[in-house]
């Protein structure tokens, strides 16, 4: 700030300009230099070439002094928020897992299974808050993708990497059954988003089957 302010004062326009008051003293040029370095404005009007050179030099200094550190600070905050969100999600998963194990132990040692179920449900449902959804967005949670992949691998009995019609209808039946039972009992294990992904998978399978049919038809003609 001091260097550019002194340069701007001694290389100020010799002829009166619209913003001549900005170059009237060292204090005025320091204020103008601070505004330029922080990207809040600059001198206007017809300036001589040497004053324009100082203005350009001040703009170059602002990149290293303010623009780059500000962007690095922003990246640092984003990385820290992502790390904290991933940690919070991991802790929530561990709590949910412990709550599920405690619920199973409680139900196996007592005859009141309904009370054990309600307690486990209250503990798990308390984690499904807007904060957890926000954390999933930041951390890029892939829990639903893992569930879908596990269902796909379970349905692919022959380990061919693709689903046949029988395998696909079987996995769709399981999804629809779980979704319908979740609506009645409040224990839906498959979310609507997962059902939409399965439907997209169905469309992709149909598209692949059509392409394979066309290829087989061409091979049969030859």
PDB file of C-alpha atoms in Angstrom, residues 115-211:
ATOM      1  CA  UNK A 115     -41.156 -51.497  22.789  1.00  0.00           C
ATOM      2  CA  UNK A 116     -37.688 -52.425  21.579  1.00  0.00           C
ATOM      3  CA  UNK A 117     -38.678 -51.554  18.038  1.00  0.00           C
ATOM      4  CA  UNK A 118     -40.106 -48.192  18.985  1.00  0.00           C
ATOM      5  CA  UNK A 119     -36.960 -47.297  20.948  1.00  0.00           C
ATOM      6  CA  UNK A 120     -34.672 -48.249  18.078  1.00  0.00           C
ATOM      7  CA  UNK A 121     -36.839 -46.319  15.645  1.00  0.00           C
ATOM      8  CA  UNK A 122     -36.819 -43.175  17.758  1.00  0.00           C
ATOM      9  CA  UNK A 123     -33.032 -43.304  18.007  1.00  0.00           C
ATOM     10  CA  UNK A 124     -32.545 -43.782  14.284  1.00  0.00           C
ATOM     11  CA  UNK A 125     -35.186 -41.287  13.225  1.00  0.00           C
ATOM     12  CA  UNK A 126     -33.575 -38.583  15.344  1.00  0.00           C
ATOM     13  CA  UNK A 127     -30.616 -38.717  12.981  1.00  0.00           C
ATOM     14  CA  UNK A 128     -32.744 -37.997   9.889  1.00  0.00           C
ATOM     15  CA  UNK A 129     -32.717 -34.218  10.241  1.00  0.00           C
ATOM     16  CA  UNK A 130     -32.144 -31.350   7.849  1.00  0.00           C
ATOM     17  CA  UNK A 131     -28.609 -30.990   9.202  1.00  0.00           C
ATOM     18  CA  UNK A 132     -27.835 -34.573   8.226  1.00  0.00           C
ATOM     19  CA  UNK A 133     -29.206 -33.990   4.717  1.00  0.00           C
ATOM     20  CA  UNK A 134     -27.027 -30.887   4.422  1.00  0.00           C
ATOM     21  CA  UNK A 135     -24.002 -32.859   5.572  1.00  0.00           C
ATOM     22  CA  UNK A 136     -24.728 -35.557   3.013  1.00  0.00           C
ATOM     23  CA  UNK A 137     -24.761 -32.955   0.259  1.00  0.00           C
ATOM     24  CA  UNK A 138     -21.436 -31.455   1.381  1.00  0.00           C
ATOM     25  CA  UNK A 139     -19.627 -34.726   2.035  1.00  0.00           C
ATOM     26  CA  UNK A 140     -21.014 -36.461  -1.040  1.00  0.00           C
ATOM     27  CA  UNK A 141     -22.559 -39.362   0.863  1.00  0.00           C
ATOM     28  CA  UNK A 142     -22.799 -42.519  -1.237  1.00  0.00           C
ATOM     29  CA  UNK A 143     -24.847 -44.649   1.115  1.00  0.00           C
ATOM     30  CA  UNK A 144     -27.737 -45.017  -1.343  1.00  0.00           C
ATOM     31  CA  UNK A 145     -25.353 -45.937  -4.168  1.00  0.00           C
ATOM     32  CA  UNK A 146     -23.784 -48.614  -1.984  1.00  0.00           C
ATOM     33  CA  UNK A 147     -27.204 -50.072  -1.198  1.00  0.00           C
ATOM     34  CA  UNK A 148     -28.159 -50.100  -4.862  1.00  0.00           C
ATOM     35  CA  UNK A 149     -24.870 -51.727  -5.851  1.00  0.00           C
ATOM     36  CA  UNK A 150     -25.288 -54.368  -3.154  1.00  0.00           C
ATOM     37  CA  UNK A 151     -28.781 -55.154  -4.426  1.00  0.00           C
ATOM     38  CA  UNK A 152     -27.477 -55.384  -7.991  1.00  0.00           C
ATOM     39  CA  UNK A 153     -24.687 -57.754  -6.998  1.00  0.00           C
ATOM     40  CA  UNK A 154     -27.130 -59.876  -5.026  1.00  0.00           C
ATOM     41  CA  UNK A 155     -29.526 -60.076  -7.972  1.00  0.00           C
ATOM     42  CA  UNK A 156     -26.750 -60.935 -10.449  1.00  0.00           C
ATOM     43  CA  UNK A 157     -26.657 -64.622  -9.595  1.00  0.00           C
ATOM     44  CA  UNK A 158     -24.477 -65.685 -12.531  1.00  0.00           C
ATOM     45  CA  UNK A 159     -21.959 -62.832 -11.914  1.00  0.00           C
ATOM     46  CA  UNK A 160     -22.230 -61.767 -15.556  1.00  0.00           C
ATOM     47  CA  UNK A 161     -22.181 -58.030 -14.800  1.00  0.00           C
ATOM     48  CA  UNK A 162     -25.682 -57.554 -16.219  1.00  0.00           C
ATOM     49  CA  UNK A 163     -29.205 -58.399 -15.155  1.00  0.00           C
ATOM     50  CA  UNK A 164     -31.506 -60.734 -17.031  1.00  0.00           C
ATOM     51  CA  UNK A 165     -35.241 -60.164 -17.165  1.00  0.00           C
ATOM     52  CA  UNK A 166     -35.917 -62.697 -14.398  1.00  0.00           C
ATOM     53  CA  UNK A 167     -33.218 -61.189 -12.169  1.00  0.00           C
ATOM     54  CA  UNK A 168     -34.420 -57.672 -12.852  1.00  0.00           C
ATOM     55  CA  UNK A 169     -38.066 -58.475 -12.075  1.00  0.00           C
ATOM     56  CA  UNK A 170     -36.964 -60.190  -8.873  1.00  0.00           C
ATOM     57  CA  UNK A 171     -35.013 -57.159  -7.628  1.00  0.00           C
ATOM     58  CA  UNK A 172     -37.859 -54.835  -8.641  1.00  0.00           C
ATOM     59  CA  UNK A 173     -40.286 -56.994  -6.683  1.00  0.00           C
ATOM     60  CA  UNK A 174     -38.095 -56.719  -3.612  1.00  0.00           C
ATOM     61  CA  UNK A 175     -37.843 -52.937  -3.986  1.00  0.00           C
ATOM     62  CA  UNK A 176     -41.592 -52.500  -4.410  1.00  0.00           C
ATOM     63  CA  UNK A 177     -42.296 -54.840  -1.501  1.00  0.00           C
ATOM     64  CA  UNK A 178     -39.909 -52.993   0.819  1.00  0.00           C
ATOM     65  CA  UNK A 179     -41.238 -49.631  -0.260  1.00  0.00           C
ATOM     66  CA  UNK A 180     -44.877 -50.629   0.268  1.00  0.00           C
ATOM     67  CA  UNK A 181     -44.137 -52.230   3.641  1.00  0.00           C
ATOM     68  CA  UNK A 182     -42.209 -49.132   4.706  1.00  0.00           C
ATOM     69  CA  UNK A 183     -45.205 -46.926   3.985  1.00  0.00           C
ATOM     70  CA  UNK A 184     -47.425 -49.028   6.244  1.00  0.00           C
ATOM     71  CA  UNK A 185     -45.053 -49.565   9.141  1.00  0.00           C
ATOM     72  CA  UNK A 186     -42.854 -46.488   8.962  1.00  0.00           C
ATOM     73  CA  UNK A 187     -39.704 -48.553   8.479  1.00  0.00           C
ATOM     74  CA  UNK A 188     -39.010 -47.929   4.797  1.00  0.00           C
ATOM     75  CA  UNK A 189     -35.554 -49.269   4.070  1.00  0.00           C
ATOM     76  CA  UNK A 190     -35.545 -48.040   0.455  1.00  0.00           C
ATOM     77  CA  UNK A 191     -35.943 -44.341  -0.250  1.00  0.00           C
ATOM     78  CA  UNK A 192     -37.814 -42.790  -3.150  1.00  0.00           C
ATOM     79  CA  UNK A 193     -34.501 -41.693  -4.620  1.00  0.00           C
ATOM     80  CA  UNK A 194     -33.358 -45.296  -4.696  1.00  0.00           C
ATOM     81  CA  UNK A 195     -36.576 -46.361  -6.452  1.00  0.00           C
ATOM     82  CA  UNK A 196     -35.982 -43.693  -9.087  1.00  0.00           C
ATOM     83  CA  UNK A 197     -32.454 -44.974  -9.612  1.00  0.00           C
ATOM     84  CA  UNK A 198     -33.751 -48.518 -10.019  1.00  0.00           C
ATOM     85  CA  UNK A 199     -36.246 -47.243 -12.589  1.00  0.00           C
ATOM     86  CA  UNK A 200     -33.412 -45.533 -14.462  1.00  0.00           C
ATOM     87  CA  UNK A 201     -31.509 -48.797 -14.310  1.00  0.00           C
ATOM     88  CA  UNK A 202     -34.543 -50.532 -15.796  1.00  0.00           C
ATOM     89  CA  UNK A 203     -34.574 -48.118 -18.723  1.00  0.00           C
ATOM     90  CA  UNK A 204     -30.866 -48.660 -19.322  1.00  0.00           C
ATOM     91  CA  UNK A 205     -31.356 -52.445 -19.274  1.00  0.00           C
ATOM     92  CA  UNK A 206     -34.186 -52.168 -21.791  1.00  0.00           C
ATOM     93  CA  UNK A 207     -32.032 -49.972 -24.023  1.00  0.00           C
ATOM     94  CA  UNK A 208     -29.162 -52.468 -23.880  1.00  0.00           C
ATOM     95  CA  UNK A 209     -31.540 -55.334 -24.673  1.00  0.00           C
ATOM     96  CA  UNK A 210     -32.856 -53.485 -27.721  1.00  0.00           C
ATOM     97  CA  UNK A 211     -29.340 -52.863 -28.984  1.00  0.00           C
TER      98      UNK A 211
END
